[in-house]
Coordinates of C-alpha atoms in Angstrom, one line a residue:
X1 CA 16.8 -19.2 1.0
X2 CA 17.8 -22.5 0.0
X3 CA 19.8 -23.0 -2.9
X4 CA 17.1 -25.6 -4.8
X5 CA 14.4 -22.7 -4.6
X6 CA 16.7 -20.2 -5.6
X7 CA 17.4 -22.3 -8.4
X8 CA 13.8 -22.9 -9.5
X9 CA 13.2 -19.4 -9.4
X10 CA 15.7 -18.3 -11.9
X11 CA 13.9 -20.0 -14.9
X12 CA 10.5 -19.0 -13.5
X13 CA 7.0 -20.4 -15.1
X14 CA 3.6 -19.1 -14.3
X15 CA 1.3 -21.8 -13.2
X16 CA -2.3 -20.9 -12.2
X17 CA -2.4 -17.0 -12.6
X18 CA -3.3 -17.0 -8.7
X19 CA -2.4 -13.7 -7.1
X20 CA -2.3 -12.5 -3.4
X21 CA -2.6 -9.2 -2.6
X22 CA -1.6 -8.3 1.2
X23 CA -3.5 -5.4 2.9
X24 CA -6.8 -4.8 2.3
X25 CA -7.3 -1.0 2.7
X26 CA -8.3 1.3 0.2
X27 CA -5.1 0.8 -2.1
X28 CA -5.5 -3.3 -1.9
X29 CA -9.2 -3.0 -2.8
X30 CA -8.6 -1.1 -5.2
X31 CA -6.2 -3.4 -6.7
X32 CA -8.3 -6.2 -6.3
X33 CA -11.2 -4.7 -7.9
X34 CA -8.9 -3.4 -11.2
X35 CA -7.6 -6.9 -11.6
X36 CA -10.9 -8.0 -11.0
X37 CA -12.8 -6.5 -13.3
X38 CA -9.9 -6.7 -15.8
X39 CA -10.1 -10.5 -15.8
X40 CA -6.1 -10.4 -15.3
X41 CA -6.0 -13.1 -12.9
X42 CA -7.7 -16.4 -12.2
X43 CA -7.6 -16.7 -8.7
X44 CA -7.1 -13.5 -6.1
X45 CA -7.0 -14.0 -2.6
X46 CA -7.1 -10.6 0.0
X47 CA -5.2 -10.8 3.3
X48 CA -5.4 -8.7 6.0
X49 CA -5.3 -8.6 9.9
X50 CA -8.9 -7.3 10.1
X51 CA -10.8 -10.4 8.3
X52 CA -14.2 -9.3 8.8
X53 CA -13.3 -6.1 6.7
X54 CA -11.3 -8.5 3.7
X55 CA -14.1 -10.4 3.6
X56 CA -16.5 -7.9 3.2
X57 CA -14.4 -6.1 0.4
X58 CA -13.9 -9.5 -1.4
X59 CA -17.8 -9.8 -1.5
X60 CA -18.4 -6.5 -2.5
X61 CA -16.2 -7.0 -5.8
X62 CA -17.4 -10.7 -6.2
X63 CA -20.8 -9.1 -6.5
X64 CA -20.3 -7.7 -9.6
X65 CA -18.1 -10.6 -11.3
X66 CA -20.8 -12.5 -13.5
X67 CA -20.8 -9.9 -16.0
X68 CA -17.5 -8.8 -15.7
X69 CA -15.1 -11.3 -15.6
X70 CA -14.6 -15.0 -14.1
X71 CA -11.7 -14.4 -11.0
X72 CA -12.3 -16.4 -7.8
X73 CA -11.8 -13.6 -5.4
X74 CA -12.1 -14.4 -1.7
X75 CA -10.7 -13.4 1.9
X76 CA -7.8 -15.6 3.1
X77 CA -4.5 -16.2 5.3
X78 CA -1.2 -16.3 4.6
X79 CA -0.9 -19.7 3.7
X80 CA -3.0 -19.1 0.2
X81 CA 0.1 -17.2 -0.7
X82 CA 2.0 -20.9 -1.1
X83 CA 0.9 -21.5 -4.6
X84 CA 1.0 -18.0 -6.0
X85 CA 2.6 -16.6 -9.1
X86 CA 2.3 -13.0 -8.0
X87 CA 2.0 -11.6 -4.4
X88 CA 1.1 -7.8 -4.0
X89 CA 2.1 -6.2 -0.7
X90 CA 0.5 -3.1 0.2
X91 CA 0.2 -3.1 4.1
X92 CA 1.3 0.0 6.1
X93 CA 0.0 2.8 7.1
X94 CA -0.4 5.6 4.1
X95 CA 0.9 9.2 3.8
X96 CA -0.7 11.7 5.7
X97 CA -1.0 15.3 4.2
X98 CA 1.8 17.3 4.3
X99 CA 4.3 13.7 4.9
X100 CA 6.6 12.6 2.4
X101 CA 6.9 8.4 1.9
X102 CA 10.3 8.5 3.6
X103 CA 8.4 10.2 6.8
X104 CA 6.7 6.5 7.1
X105 CA 10.1 4.6 6.8
X106 CA 10.8 3.5 10.4
X107 CA 7.0 2.4 11.1
X108 CA 6.5 0.6 7.8
X109 CA 9.4 -1.5 8.0
X110 CA 8.3 -2.9 11.2
X111 CA 5.1 -3.8 9.4
X112 CA 6.8 -5.1 6.6
X113 CA 8.8 -7.7 8.2
X114 CA 6.3 -9.0 9.8
X115 CA 4.7 -9.1 6.5
X116 CA 7.8 -10.8 5.2
X117 CA 8.0 -13.4 8.3
X118 CA 4.2 -14.7 7.4
X119 CA 4.6 -14.8 3.9
X120 CA 8.2 -16.6 4.5
X121 CA 6.7 -19.3 6.3
X122 CA 4.7 -20.4 3.5
X123 CA 6.4 -19.0 0.3
X124 CA 6.9 -21.9 -2.5
X125 CA 6.9 -19.6 -6.0
X126 CA 5.7 -16.5 -7.5
X127 CA 7.0 -12.8 -7.9
X128 CA 6.8 -10.1 -5.0
X129 CA 5.2 -6.7 -6.1
X130 CA 5.9 -4.2 -3.3
X131 CA 3.6 -1.3 -3.2
X132 CA 4.1 -0.2 0.5
X133 CA 5.9 2.8 1.1
X134 CA 8.6 4.5 1.0
X135 CA 8.4 1.7 -1.6
X136 CA 12.0 2.0 -2.8
X137 CA 13.2 1.3 0.8
X138 CA 10.8 -1.7 1.3
X139 CA 11.8 -2.7 -2.0
X140 CA 15.4 -3.3 -0.9
X141 CA 15.0 -5.0 2.7
X142 CA 12.2 -7.5 1.3
X143 CA 14.7 -8.1 -1.4
X144 CA 17.5 -9.0 1.3
X145 CA 15.0 -10.7 3.5
X146 CA 13.1 -13.0 1.1
X147 CA 17.2 -14.1 -1.1
X148 CA 15.1 -14.9 -4.1
X149 CA 16.7 -14.5 -7.8
X150 CA 17.5 -11.0 -9.2
X151 CA 14.0 -9.3 -9.8
X152 CA 11.4 -11.6 -8.2
X153 CA 11.3 -9.0 -5.9
X154 CA 10.5 -5.3 -7.0
X155 CA 8.8 -2.3 -6.2
X156 CA 5.9 -0.4 -8.1
X157 CA 8.6 2.6 -7.9
X158 CA 8.1 5.5 -10.4
X159 CA 5.9 3.6 -12.9
X160 CA 2.7 5.9 -11.0
X161 CA 5.3 9.0 -11.4
X162 CA 5.9 8.1 -15.1
X163 CA 2.2 8.3 -15.5
X164 CA 1.4 11.4 -13.9
X165 CA 4.8 12.7 -16.2
X166 CA 2.7 11.5 -19.2
X167 CA -0.8 12.6 -18.4
X168 CA 0.8 16.2 -17.4
X169 CA 3.1 16.6 -20.7
X170 CA 0.0 15.8 -22.8
X171 CA -2.6 18.5 -21.0
X172 CA 0.1 21.2 -22.0
X173 CA 0.4 19.4 -25.3
X174 CA -3.7 19.4 -25.5
X175 CA -2.9 15.9 -27.0
X176 CA -3.8 12.1 -26.2
X177 CA -1.3 10.4 -23.6
X178 CA -1.6 7.6 -26.1
X179 CA 0.9 9.7 -28.5
X180 CA 3.8 10.8 -25.3
X181 CA 6.1 8.5 -24.4
X182 CA 8.2 9.6 -21.1
X183 CA 9.2 8.2 -17.7
X184 CA 10.7 9.2 -14.8
X185 CA 13.4 7.6 -13.0
X186 CA 15.2 7.2 -9.2
X187 CA 13.2 7.8 -6.1
X188 CA 9.1 7.0 -5.7
X189 CA 9.1 10.7 -3.8
X190 CA 10.6 14.0 -3.8
X191 CA 14.3 12.9 -5.4
X192 CA 12.6 11.6 -8.8
X193 CA 13.7 12.5 -12.0
X194 CA 11.9 13.4 -15.4
X195 CA 14.4 11.9 -18.2
X196 CA 13.5 14.7 -20.4
X197 CA 16.3 13.6 -22.7
X198 CA 14.2 10.6 -24.1
X199 CA 10.6 12.3 -23.9
X200 CA 9.1 12.0 -27.2
X201 CA 5.7 13.0 -29.2
X202 CA 4.9 10.6 -31.7
X203 CA 8.1 9.4 -32.1
X204 CA 9.2 12.9 -32.2
X205 CA 11.9 14.3 -29.5
X206 CA 9.6 16.8 -27.8
X207 CA 11.7 19.4 -28.2
X208 CA 11.6 19.4 -32.1
X209 CA 8.1 19.0 -31.9
X210 CA 6.9 21.6 -30.2
X211 CA 9.6 23.7 -32.5
X212 CA 7.3 22.4 -35.3
X213 CA 4.0 23.4 -34.2
X214 CA 4.7 26.6 -32.7
X215 CA 4.4 25.3 -28.7
X216 CA 6.3 27.3 -26.2
X217 CA 9.0 25.2 -24.8
X218 CA 11.6 26.2 -22.1
X219 CA 13.3 25.0 -19.2
X220 CA 10.7 26.9 -17.1
X221 CA 7.9 25.1 -18.7
X222 CA 10.1 22.1 -18.0
X223 CA 10.6 22.8 -14.7
X224 CA 6.7 23.6 -14.1
X225 CA 5.8 19.9 -15.2
X226 CA 8.1 18.1 -13.3
X227 CA 7.1 20.1 -10.4
X228 CA 3.7 19.4 -10.9
X229 CA 4.5 15.7 -11.2
X230 CA 6.2 15.4 -8.3
X231 CA 3.5 17.5 -5.9
X232 CA 0.5 15.3 -7.7
X233 CA 0.3 12.8 -4.8
X234 CA 0.7 15.1 -1.9
X235 CA -1.9 17.2 -4.0
X236 CA -4.6 14.2 -4.0
X237 CA -4.0 13.4 -0.7
X238 CA -4.5 17.1 0.8
X239 CA -7.7 16.9 -1.4
X240 CA -9.3 13.6 -0.7
X241 CA -6.8 11.6 2.2
X242 CA -5.8 9.2 -0.4
X243 CA -4.6 8.3 -3.2
X244 CA -5.6 4.3 -5.1
X245 CA -7.1 4.6 -8.1
X246 CA -3.7 5.7 -10.3
X247 CA -1.7 3.0 -8.3
X248 CA -4.4 0.1 -8.8
X249 CA -4.4 0.8 -12.5
X250 CA -0.5 0.3 -12.7
X251 CA -0.6 -2.4 -10.8
X252 CA -2.8 -4.2 -13.2
X253 CA -0.4 -3.6 -16.2
X254 CA 2.4 -5.0 -14.0
X255 CA 0.0 -7.9 -12.7
X256 CA -1.1 -8.6 -16.5
X257 CA 2.7 -8.7 -17.6
X258 CA 3.6 -11.3 -15.1
X259 CA 0.3 -13.3 -14.7
X260 CA -0.5 -13.5 -18.6
X261 CA 3.2 -13.5 -19.6
X262 CA 2.7 -10.3 -21.3
X263 CA 6.1 -8.4 -20.7
X264 CA 6.4 -4.6 -20.7
X265 CA 8.6 -1.8 -20.1
X266 CA 8.3 0.7 -17.8
X267 CA 10.2 2.5 -14.9
X268 CA 9.8 0.4 -11.5
X269 CA 11.9 -0.2 -8.6
X270 CA 14.2 -2.9 -8.0
X271 CA 17.7 -3.6 -6.1
X272 CA 20.3 -2.3 -8.4
X273 CA 23.3 -4.4 -9.7
X274 CA 25.6 -2.1 -11.8
X275 CA 23.3 -0.2 -13.6
X276 CA 24.3 2.8 -14.2
X277 CA 27.6 2.2 -12.1
X278 CA 25.0 1.9 -9.1
X279 CA 25.1 -0.9 -6.7
X280 CA 22.9 -2.3 -3.1
X281 CA 20.0 0.6 -4.0
X282 CA 16.8 0.1 -5.1
X283 CA 15.4 2.8 -7.0
X284 CA 13.5 2.9 -10.4
X285 CA 15.3 2.2 -14.0
X286 CA 13.3 1.6 -17.3
X287 CA 12.8 -2.4 -17.0
X288 CA 11.6 -5.6 -18.6
X289 CA 8.7 -6.6 -16.5
X290 CA 7.5 -10.3 -17.2
X291 CA 6.9 -13.7 -15.6
X292 CA 9.9 -13.9 -13.8
X293 CA 9.2 -10.1 -12.5
X294 CA 11.7 -7.7 -13.6
X295 CA 13.8 -9.7 -15.9
X296 CA 16.2 -6.7 -17.0
X297 CA 17.2 -3.5 -16.6
X298 CA 17.6 -1.3 -19.3
X299 CA 21.0 0.7 -19.5
X300 CA 20.4 3.8 -21.5
X301 CA 21.6 6.6 -21.5
X302 CA 20.6 10.2 -20.2
X303 CA 21.6 14.1 -20.3
X304 CA 24.1 14.5 -18.0
X305 CA 21.8 16.5 -15.5
X306 CA 19.6 13.2 -15.4
X307 CA 22.5 11.4 -14.2
X308 CA 23.2 14.1 -11.6
X309 CA 19.5 13.6 -10.2
X310 CA 19.7 10.2 -10.4
X311 CA 23.2 10.2 -8.2
X312 CA 21.4 12.6 -5.6
X313 CA 18.6 10.1 -5.4
X314 CA 21.0 7.3 -4.9
X315 CA 22.9 9.3 -2.0
X316 CA 19.6 9.9 -0.2
X317 CA 19.0 6.6 -0.1
X318 CA 22.5 5.4 1.1
X319 CA 21.8 8.2 4.2
X320 CA 18.7 6.6 5.0
X321 CA 19.6 2.9 4.8
X322 CA 22.5 3.7 7.1
X323 CA 20.2 5.1 9.5
X324 CA 17.5 2.9 9.5
X325 CA 16.0 1.3 12.8
X326 CA 14.9 -1.9 11.4

């Protein structure tokens, strides 16, 4: 990446609110649909090797737009990425029942390399958001390949896990998710770490809240909620063969933060540069996401056991990266 382009991306300004979605499978099409009905983008281009299917997906979504939004949505090619403010990459094989996200590594890294080569031929601007699994490894490699300013490439990471975590807590407490604040860090996968030390209910620490309203709260309950959160993706895949809607709505919020310049704080994956004493791996930490992608990684204090879990995830990522076949 040349110096001029790097400097240009350091102070990024959104242009025409155009987004590209690479991969028009279940996840890519669901993201396009979510963006369209929420009217997040002004223009959306779907890109996939199967152009006929991609055109069908675009047409199907377009048919409902007159009463739902104003977006111009169509099937295109990689050259249409040149003037995008946001490029969302979903390409790759999805998980099968019984597989972990890391089982996809070698196969999907080859697909991702081909996709990024194709994007790179036309890339002029825009944040690159990685959805493809294993998202932490893909985020790290795309960051390396593209050579953009810090934060311009990031992954959805633990945003969906955090949403599932909050949902699980709300269900246990029999409350609306709107009053629960909590998040998951580390790997988007088995090495995810729920940050219990920062979970609040209406701004009150969860332990204090449960004591006040006489709801049972102990380590066994915490471990049960954490395990349920960790297994949700696998359970959905076992039941219906794929996951798509949860990640689509999460991406919608990220796209809104980028395209409509409404920064949000959420747990997403990006290459760390000393945060929590960690460098040269991509993992999720609470981050400010806005028009320039990850604009800041928040350095907050966690409990000692949460740090241990996070560092275990760091070591797991490093072991995988050391033997990665790319």
